[in-house]
mmCIF file of N, CA and C in Angstrom:
data_model
loop_
_atom_site.group_PDB
_atom_site.id
_atom_site.type_symbol
_atom_site.label_atom_id
_atom_site.label_comp_id
_atom_site.label_asym_id
_atom_site.label_seq_id
_atom_site.Cartn_x
_atom_site.Cartn_y
_atom_site.Cartn_z
ATOM 1 N N MET A 477 0.862 -1.191 -0.049
ATOM 2 C CA MET A 477 -0.073 -0.039 0.062
ATOM 3 C C MET A 477 0.890 1.201 -0.016
ATOM 4 N N ALA A 478 0.610 2.164 -0.876
ATOM 5 C CA ALA A 478 1.408 3.468 -0.930
ATOM 6 C C ALA A 478 1.100 4.412 0.129
ATOM 7 N N LYS A 479 2.002 4.987 0.590
ATOM 8 C CA LYS A 479 1.940 5.950 1.857
ATOM 9 C C LYS A 479 1.338 7.348 1.164
ATOM 10 N N ARG A 480 0.441 7.897 1.699
ATOM 11 C CA ARG A 480 -0.176 9.186 1.363
ATOM 12 C C ARG A 480 0.530 10.212 2.071
ATOM 13 N N PHE A 481 0.989 11.258 1.230
ATOM 14 C CA PHE A 481 1.613 12.367 1.808
ATOM 15 C C PHE A 481 0.606 13.655 1.813
ATOM 16 N N GLU A 482 0.451 14.261 3.016
ATOM 17 C CA GLU A 482 -0.509 15.432 3.104
ATOM 18 C C GLU A 482 0.167 16.680 2.394
ATOM 19 N N SER A 483 -0.567 17.374 1.711
ATOM 20 C CA SER A 483 -0.083 18.735 1.356
ATOM 21 C C SER A 483 -0.417 19.733 2.448
ATOM 22 N N GLU A 484 0.580 20.550 2.653
ATOM 23 C CA GLU A 484 0.274 21.681 3.710
ATOM 24 C C GLU A 484 0.450 22.973 3.150
ATOM 25 N N LEU A 485 -0.456 23.862 3.533
ATOM 26 C CA LEU A 485 -0.469 25.277 3.265
ATOM 27 C C LEU A 485 0.056 25.852 4.674
ATOM 28 N N VAL A 486 1.351 26.445 4.538
ATOM 29 C CA VAL A 486 1.991 27.031 5.755
ATOM 30 C C VAL A 486 2.000 28.473 5.747
ATOM 31 N N VAL A 487 1.288 29.107 6.727
ATOM 32 C CA VAL A 487 1.296 30.570 6.811
ATOM 33 C C VAL A 487 2.024 31.017 8.109
ATOM 34 N N ASP A 488 3.123 31.642 7.844
ATOM 35 C CA ASP A 488 3.968 31.978 8.936
ATOM 36 C C ASP A 488 3.897 33.368 9.363
ATOM 37 N N LEU A 489 3.339 33.716 10.454
ATOM 38 C CA LEU A 489 3.086 35.114 10.901
ATOM 39 C C LEU A 489 3.972 35.530 11.943
ATOM 40 N N ARG A 490 5.002 34.696 12.281
ATOM 41 C CA ARG A 490 5.941 35.113 13.369
ATOM 42 C C ARG A 490 6.604 36.399 12.902
ATOM 43 N N GLY A 491 6.903 37.222 13.898
ATOM 44 C CA GLY A 491 7.499 38.559 13.755
ATOM 45 C C GLY A 491 6.404 39.651 13.357
ATOM 46 N N ARG A 492 5.244 39.395 13.107
ATOM 47 C CA ARG A 492 4.103 40.248 12.627
ATOM 48 C C ARG A 492 3.307 40.503 13.844
ATOM 49 N N PRO A 493 3.115 41.726 14.183
ATOM 50 C CA PRO A 493 2.196 41.988 15.400
ATOM 51 C C PRO A 493 0.790 41.526 15.088
ATOM 52 N N ILE A 494 0.266 40.767 15.835
ATOM 53 C CA ILE A 494 -1.180 40.432 15.840
ATOM 54 C C ILE A 494 -1.798 40.726 17.178
ATOM 55 N N ASP A 495 -2.117 42.046 17.368
ATOM 56 C CA ASP A 495 -2.684 42.541 18.537
ATOM 57 C C ASP A 495 -4.202 42.400 18.681
ATOM 58 N N THR A 496 -4.893 42.283 17.528
ATOM 59 C CA THR A 496 -6.302 42.216 17.606
ATOM 60 C C THR A 496 -6.834 41.112 16.536
ATOM 61 N N LEU A 497 -8.014 40.653 16.781
ATOM 62 C CA LEU A 497 -8.572 39.857 15.631
ATOM 63 C C LEU A 497 -8.485 40.386 14.326
ATOM 64 N N ASP A 498 -8.815 41.635 14.120
ATOM 65 C CA ASP A 498 -8.662 42.364 12.783
ATOM 66 C C ASP A 498 -7.206 42.184 12.249
ATOM 67 N N ASP A 499 -6.166 42.315 13.090
ATOM 68 C CA ASP A 499 -4.844 42.012 12.691
ATOM 69 C C ASP A 499 -4.690 40.572 12.107
ATOM 70 N N PHE A 500 -5.361 39.637 12.884
ATOM 71 C CA PHE A 500 -5.091 38.245 12.369
ATOM 72 C C PHE A 500 -5.918 38.125 10.904
ATOM 73 N N TRP A 501 -7.072 38.649 10.756
ATOM 74 C CA TRP A 501 -7.789 38.515 9.570
ATOM 75 C C TRP A 501 -7.076 39.161 8.428
ATOM 76 N N ASP A 502 -6.483 40.329 8.747
ATOM 77 C CA ASP A 502 -5.619 40.992 7.667
ATOM 78 C C ASP A 502 -4.445 40.070 7.242
ATOM 79 N N ALA A 503 -3.838 39.446 8.163
ATOM 80 C CA ALA A 503 -2.640 38.744 8.020
ATOM 81 C C ALA A 503 -2.952 37.397 7.205
ATOM 82 N N VAL A 504 -3.982 36.892 7.442
ATOM 83 C CA VAL A 504 -4.295 35.527 6.799
ATOM 84 C C VAL A 504 -5.037 35.649 5.501
ATOM 85 N N ALA A 505 -5.670 36.895 5.234
ATOM 86 C CA ALA A 505 -6.682 37.047 4.046
ATOM 87 C C ALA A 505 -5.952 36.711 2.576
ATOM 88 N N GLU A 506 -4.707 37.266 2.393
ATOM 89 C CA GLU A 506 -4.152 36.982 1.134
ATOM 90 C C GLU A 506 -3.586 35.646 1.075
ATOM 91 N N PRO A 507 -2.735 35.251 2.028
ATOM 92 C CA PRO A 507 -2.095 33.828 1.808
ATOM 93 C C PRO A 507 -3.064 32.730 1.887
ATOM 94 N N CYS A 508 -4.327 32.869 2.503
ATOM 95 C CA CYS A 508 -5.277 31.915 2.542
ATOM 96 C C CYS A 508 -6.396 32.040 1.521
ATOM 97 N N GLY A 509 -6.308 33.084 0.757
ATOM 98 C CA GLY A 509 -7.320 33.339 -0.415
ATOM 99 C C GLY A 509 -8.664 33.636 0.175
ATOM 100 N N LEU A 510 -8.863 34.357 1.280
ATOM 101 C CA LEU A 510 -10.101 34.574 1.698
ATOM 102 C C LEU A 510 -10.897 35.598 0.852
ATOM 103 N N PRO A 511 -12.185 35.256 0.566
ATOM 104 C CA PRO A 511 -12.961 36.181 -0.359
ATOM 105 C C PRO A 511 -13.317 37.412 0.431
ATOM 106 N N ASP A 512 -13.682 38.505 -0.342
ATOM 107 C CA ASP A 512 -13.905 39.801 0.290
ATOM 108 C C ASP A 512 -15.141 39.592 1.325
ATOM 109 N N TRP A 513 -16.039 38.740 0.950
ATOM 110 C CA TRP A 513 -17.243 38.621 1.853
ATOM 111 C C TRP A 513 -17.004 37.706 2.962
ATOM 112 N N PHE A 514 -15.731 37.313 3.336
ATOM 113 C CA PHE A 514 -15.533 36.541 4.474
ATOM 114 C C PHE A 514 -15.971 37.114 5.781
ATOM 115 N N GLY A 515 -16.497 36.430 6.662
ATOM 116 C CA GLY A 515 -17.205 36.973 7.946
ATOM 117 C C GLY A 515 -16.200 37.652 8.897
ATOM 118 N N ARG A 516 -15.014 37.330 8.910
ATOM 119 C CA ARG A 516 -13.852 37.935 9.851
ATOM 120 C C ARG A 516 -14.372 37.680 11.342
ATOM 121 N N ASN A 517 -14.729 36.347 11.606
ATOM 122 C CA ASN A 517 -15.077 36.072 12.910
ATOM 123 C C ASN A 517 -14.623 34.608 13.148
ATOM 124 N N PRO A 518 -14.473 34.093 14.403
ATOM 125 C CA PRO A 518 -14.020 32.801 14.614
ATOM 126 C C PRO A 518 -14.916 31.755 14.039
ATOM 127 N N GLU A 519 -16.330 31.949 14.040
ATOM 128 C CA GLU A 519 -17.165 30.920 13.516
ATOM 129 C C GLU A 519 -16.944 30.773 11.941
ATOM 130 N N ALA A 520 -16.910 31.862 11.245
ATOM 131 C CA ALA A 520 -16.525 31.844 9.823
ATOM 132 C C ALA A 520 -15.129 31.080 9.525
ATOM 133 N N TRP A 521 -14.236 31.502 10.454
ATOM 134 C CA TRP A 521 -12.872 30.864 10.263
ATOM 135 C C TRP A 521 -12.993 29.398 10.461
ATOM 136 N N ARG A 522 -13.815 28.944 11.441
ATOM 137 C CA ARG A 522 -14.013 27.465 11.674
ATOM 138 C C ARG A 522 -14.422 26.919 10.448
ATOM 139 N N ASP A 523 -15.564 27.403 9.934
ATOM 140 C CA ASP A 523 -16.101 26.873 8.691
ATOM 141 C C ASP A 523 -15.152 26.865 7.518
ATOM 142 N N THR A 524 -14.435 27.787 7.333
ATOM 143 C CA THR A 524 -13.383 27.873 6.242
ATOM 144 C C THR A 524 -12.380 26.799 6.487
ATOM 145 N N ILE A 525 -11.832 26.520 7.641
ATOM 146 C CA ILE A 525 -10.748 25.573 7.601
ATOM 147 C C ILE A 525 -11.197 24.156 8.052
ATOM 148 N N GLN A 526 -12.452 24.007 8.612
ATOM 149 C CA GLN A 526 -12.904 22.705 8.911
ATOM 150 C C GLN A 526 -13.819 22.100 7.829
ATOM 151 N N THR A 527 -14.892 22.924 7.437
ATOM 152 C CA THR A 527 -15.906 22.433 6.700
ATOM 153 C C THR A 527 -15.474 22.609 5.132
ATOM 154 N N ARG A 528 -14.826 23.713 5.042
ATOM 155 C CA ARG A 528 -14.283 24.044 3.653
ATOM 156 C C ARG A 528 -15.245 24.502 2.716
ATOM 157 N N GLY A 529 -14.901 24.879 1.479
ATOM 158 C CA GLY A 529 -15.938 25.336 0.460
ATOM 159 C C GLY A 529 -15.886 26.972 0.527
ATOM 160 N N ILE A 530 -15.037 27.623 1.232
ATOM 161 C CA ILE A 530 -15.057 29.091 1.267
ATOM 162 C C ILE A 530 -13.842 29.648 0.552
ATOM 163 N N SER A 531 -12.768 28.987 0.689
ATOM 164 C CA SER A 531 -11.452 29.368 0.186
ATOM 165 C C SER A 531 -10.843 28.316 -0.721
ATOM 166 N N GLU A 532 -10.792 28.620 -2.049
ATOM 167 C CA GLU A 532 -10.201 27.725 -2.941
ATOM 168 C C GLU A 532 -8.691 27.374 -2.667
ATOM 169 N N VAL A 533 -8.062 28.348 -2.040
ATOM 170 C CA VAL A 533 -6.635 28.162 -1.652
ATOM 171 C C VAL A 533 -6.530 27.200 -0.695
ATOM 172 N N ILE A 534 -7.301 27.344 0.490
ATOM 173 C CA ILE A 534 -7.167 26.445 1.681
ATOM 174 C C ILE A 534 -7.754 25.082 1.160
ATOM 175 N N ASP A 535 -8.825 25.138 0.539
ATOM 176 C CA ASP A 535 -9.404 23.790 0.016
ATOM 177 C C ASP A 535 -8.431 22.907 -0.905
ATOM 178 N N SER A 536 -7.384 23.495 -1.418
ATOM 179 C CA SER A 536 -6.535 22.778 -2.370
ATOM 180 C C SER A 536 -5.415 22.089 -1.561
ATOM 181 N N TYR A 537 -5.478 22.286 -0.236
ATOM 182 C CA TYR A 537 -4.515 21.637 0.633
ATOM 183 C C TYR A 537 -5.243 20.726 1.682
ATOM 184 N N ASP A 538 -4.355 19.609 2.087
ATOM 185 C CA ASP A 538 -4.984 18.837 3.124
ATOM 186 C C ASP A 538 -4.993 19.409 4.416
ATOM 187 N N LEU A 539 -3.930 20.251 4.752
ATOM 188 C CA LEU A 539 -3.682 20.750 6.031
ATOM 189 C C LEU A 539 -3.263 22.249 5.954
ATOM 190 N N LEU A 540 -3.813 23.001 6.884
ATOM 191 C CA LEU A 540 -3.385 24.494 6.966
ATOM 192 C C LEU A 540 -2.660 24.488 8.326
ATOM 193 N N VAL A 541 -1.456 25.009 8.340
ATOM 194 C CA VAL A 541 -0.627 25.284 9.447
ATOM 195 C C VAL A 541 -0.220 26.745 9.530
ATOM 196 N N VAL A 542 -0.724 27.337 10.838
ATOM 197 C CA VAL A 542 -0.416 28.820 10.928
ATOM 198 C C VAL A 542 0.532 28.927 12.143
ATOM 199 N N HIS A 543 1.584 29.660 11.855
ATOM 200 C CA HIS A 543 2.596 29.838 12.866
ATOM 201 C C HIS A 543 2.519 31.324 13.384
ATOM 202 N N VAL A 544 2.507 31.472 14.739
ATOM 203 C CA VAL A 544 2.349 32.881 15.286
ATOM 204 C C VAL A 544 3.281 32.877 16.434
ATOM 205 N N ASP A 545 3.526 34.094 16.854
ATOM 206 C CA ASP A 545 4.330 34.355 18.111
ATOM 207 C C ASP A 545 3.218 34.361 19.226
ATOM 208 N N LYS A 546 3.758 33.961 20.415
ATOM 209 C CA LYS A 546 2.983 33.969 21.661
ATOM 210 C C LYS A 546 2.966 35.317 22.391
ATOM 211 N N ARG A 547 2.151 36.171 21.761
ATOM 212 C CA ARG A 547 1.983 37.521 21.980
ATOM 213 C C ARG A 547 0.604 38.078 21.419
ATOM 214 N N GLY A 548 0.264 39.311 21.970
ATOM 215 C CA GLY A 548 -0.963 39.852 21.355
ATOM 216 C C GLY A 548 -2.186 38.919 21.521
ATOM 217 N N VAL A 549 -2.787 38.730 20.468
ATOM 218 C CA VAL A 549 -4.030 37.873 20.429
ATOM 219 C C VAL A 549 -3.681 36.435 20.989
ATOM 220 N N PHE A 550 -2.499 35.933 20.793
ATOM 221 C CA PHE A 550 -2.000 34.569 21.063
ATOM 222 C C PHE A 550 -1.246 34.624 22.431
ATOM 223 N N ALA A 551 -1.276 35.618 23.109
ATOM 224 C CA ALA A 551 -0.738 35.667 24.510
ATOM 225 C C ALA A 551 -1.572 34.666 25.346
ATOM 226 N N PRO A 552 -0.978 34.214 26.509
ATOM 227 C CA PRO A 552 -1.853 33.351 27.360
ATOM 228 C C PRO A 552 -2.962 34.163 28.080
ATOM 229 N N ARG A 553 -4.011 33.554 28.240
ATOM 230 C CA ARG A 553 -5.264 34.223 28.813
ATOM 231 C C ARG A 553 -5.817 35.193 27.937
ATOM 232 N N ASN A 554 -5.630 35.286 26.764
ATOM 233 C CA ASN A 554 -6.281 36.404 25.801
ATOM 234 C C ASN A 554 -7.616 35.877 25.535
ATOM 235 N N ARG A 555 -8.614 36.342 26.245
ATOM 236 C CA ARG A 555 -10.016 35.951 25.945
ATOM 237 C C ARG A 555 -10.660 36.264 24.561
ATOM 238 N N GLU A 556 -10.045 37.427 24.119
ATOM 239 C CA GLU A 556 -10.704 37.787 22.757
ATOM 240 C C GLU A 556 -10.382 36.691 21.695
ATOM 241 N N ALA A 557 -9.397 36.009 21.797
ATOM 242 C CA ALA A 557 -9.043 34.973 20.671
ATOM 243 C C ALA A 557 -9.271 33.603 21.149
ATOM 244 N N ARG A 558 -9.854 33.274 22.248
ATOM 245 C CA ARG A 558 -10.060 31.816 22.660
ATOM 246 C C ARG A 558 -10.881 30.992 21.742
ATOM 247 N N ALA A 559 -11.927 31.639 21.061
ATOM 248 C CA ALA A 559 -12.744 31.008 20.016
ATOM 249 C C ALA A 559 -11.892 30.805 18.824
ATOM 250 N N LEU A 560 -11.057 31.663 18.535
ATOM 251 C CA LEU A 560 -10.159 31.635 17.330
ATOM 252 C C LEU A 560 -9.201 30.479 17.474
ATOM 253 N N ARG A 561 -8.568 30.391 18.605
ATOM 254 C CA ARG A 561 -7.580 29.244 18.957
ATOM 255 C C ARG A 561 -8.365 27.894 18.861
ATOM 256 N N SER A 562 -9.591 27.927 19.359
ATOM 257 C CA SER A 562 -10.297 26.591 19.261
ATOM 258 C C SER A 562 -10.722 26.086 17.894
ATOM 259 N N ALA A 563 -10.834 27.147 16.988
ATOM 260 C CA ALA A 563 -11.167 26.764 15.637
ATOM 261 C C ALA A 563 -10.150 25.905 14.988
ATOM 262 N N PHE A 564 -8.921 25.883 15.534
ATOM 263 C CA PHE A 564 -7.855 25.108 14.853
ATOM 264 C C PHE A 564 -7.831 23.638 15.412
ATOM 265 N N SER A 565 -8.900 23.240 16.049
ATOM 266 C CA SER A 565 -8.909 21.850 16.753
ATOM 267 C C SER A 565 -9.175 20.706 15.880
ATOM 268 N N GLY A 566 -9.549 20.895 14.640
ATOM 269 C CA GLY A 566 -9.799 19.874 13.775
ATOM 270 C C GLY A 566 -8.522 19.111 13.159
ATOM 271 N N LYS A 567 -8.764 18.132 12.345
ATOM 272 C CA LYS A 567 -7.646 17.511 11.593
ATOM 273 C C LYS A 567 -7.120 18.167 10.488
ATOM 274 N N GLN A 568 -7.706 19.177 10.047
ATOM 275 C CA GLN A 568 -7.339 19.875 8.694
ATOM 276 C C GLN A 568 -6.673 21.147 9.029
ATOM 277 N N SER A 569 -6.375 21.501 10.285
ATOM 278 C CA SER A 569 -5.716 22.725 10.567
ATOM 279 C C SER A 569 -4.909 22.510 11.926
ATOM 280 N N ARG A 570 -3.859 23.404 11.970
ATOM 281 C CA ARG A 570 -2.972 23.358 13.218
ATOM 282 C C ARG A 570 -2.504 24.770 13.408
ATOM 283 N N LEU A 571 -2.583 25.147 14.675
ATOM 284 C CA LEU A 571 -2.004 26.415 15.125
ATOM 285 C C LEU A 571 -0.722 26.223 15.844
ATOM 286 N N VAL A 572 0.339 26.755 15.575
ATOM 287 C CA VAL A 572 1.583 26.502 16.216
ATOM 288 C C VAL A 572 2.014 28.077 16.802
ATOM 289 N N VAL A 573 2.129 27.952 18.205
ATOM 290 C CA VAL A 573 2.225 29.271 18.816
ATOM 291 C C VAL A 573 3.716 29.130 19.457
ATOM 292 N N HIS A 574 4.504 30.013 18.872
ATOM 293 C CA HIS A 574 5.967 30.046 19.258
ATOM 294 C C HIS A 574 6.348 30.818 20.407
ATOM 295 N N GLU A 575 7.265 30.451 21.297
ATOM 296 C CA GLU A 575 7.730 31.387 22.337
ATOM 297 C C GLU A 575 8.606 32.472 21.795
ATOM 298 N N LEU A 576 8.480 33.659 22.340
ATOM 299 C CA LEU A 576 9.359 34.733 21.832
ATOM 300 C C LEU A 576 10.858 34.478 22.503
ATOM 301 N N LEU A 577 11.792 34.743 21.664
ATOM 302 C CA LEU A 577 13.180 34.647 22.065
ATOM 303 C C LEU A 577 13.632 35.847 22.666
#
């Protein structure tokens, strides 16, 4: 049996200030191919990365991997982005939060 290799869309946002959810939407819009009508909220993001059918770019990959720094929205105990972080809980997406050096 042949081994199946997953294709990954990697979006590396390390070094970019992501202080608000709007900063996050602005940062992922282009590399993820989000349409102008995208909802810019955690529920719309979950639909985009889990259910699919919203972004042709994301849909063309098996897995979306987003790298961010552990600050701003992705700082510990940031309530604003709790729902956003939880949207990455499926098999088709991964959020990698890096410690600041």
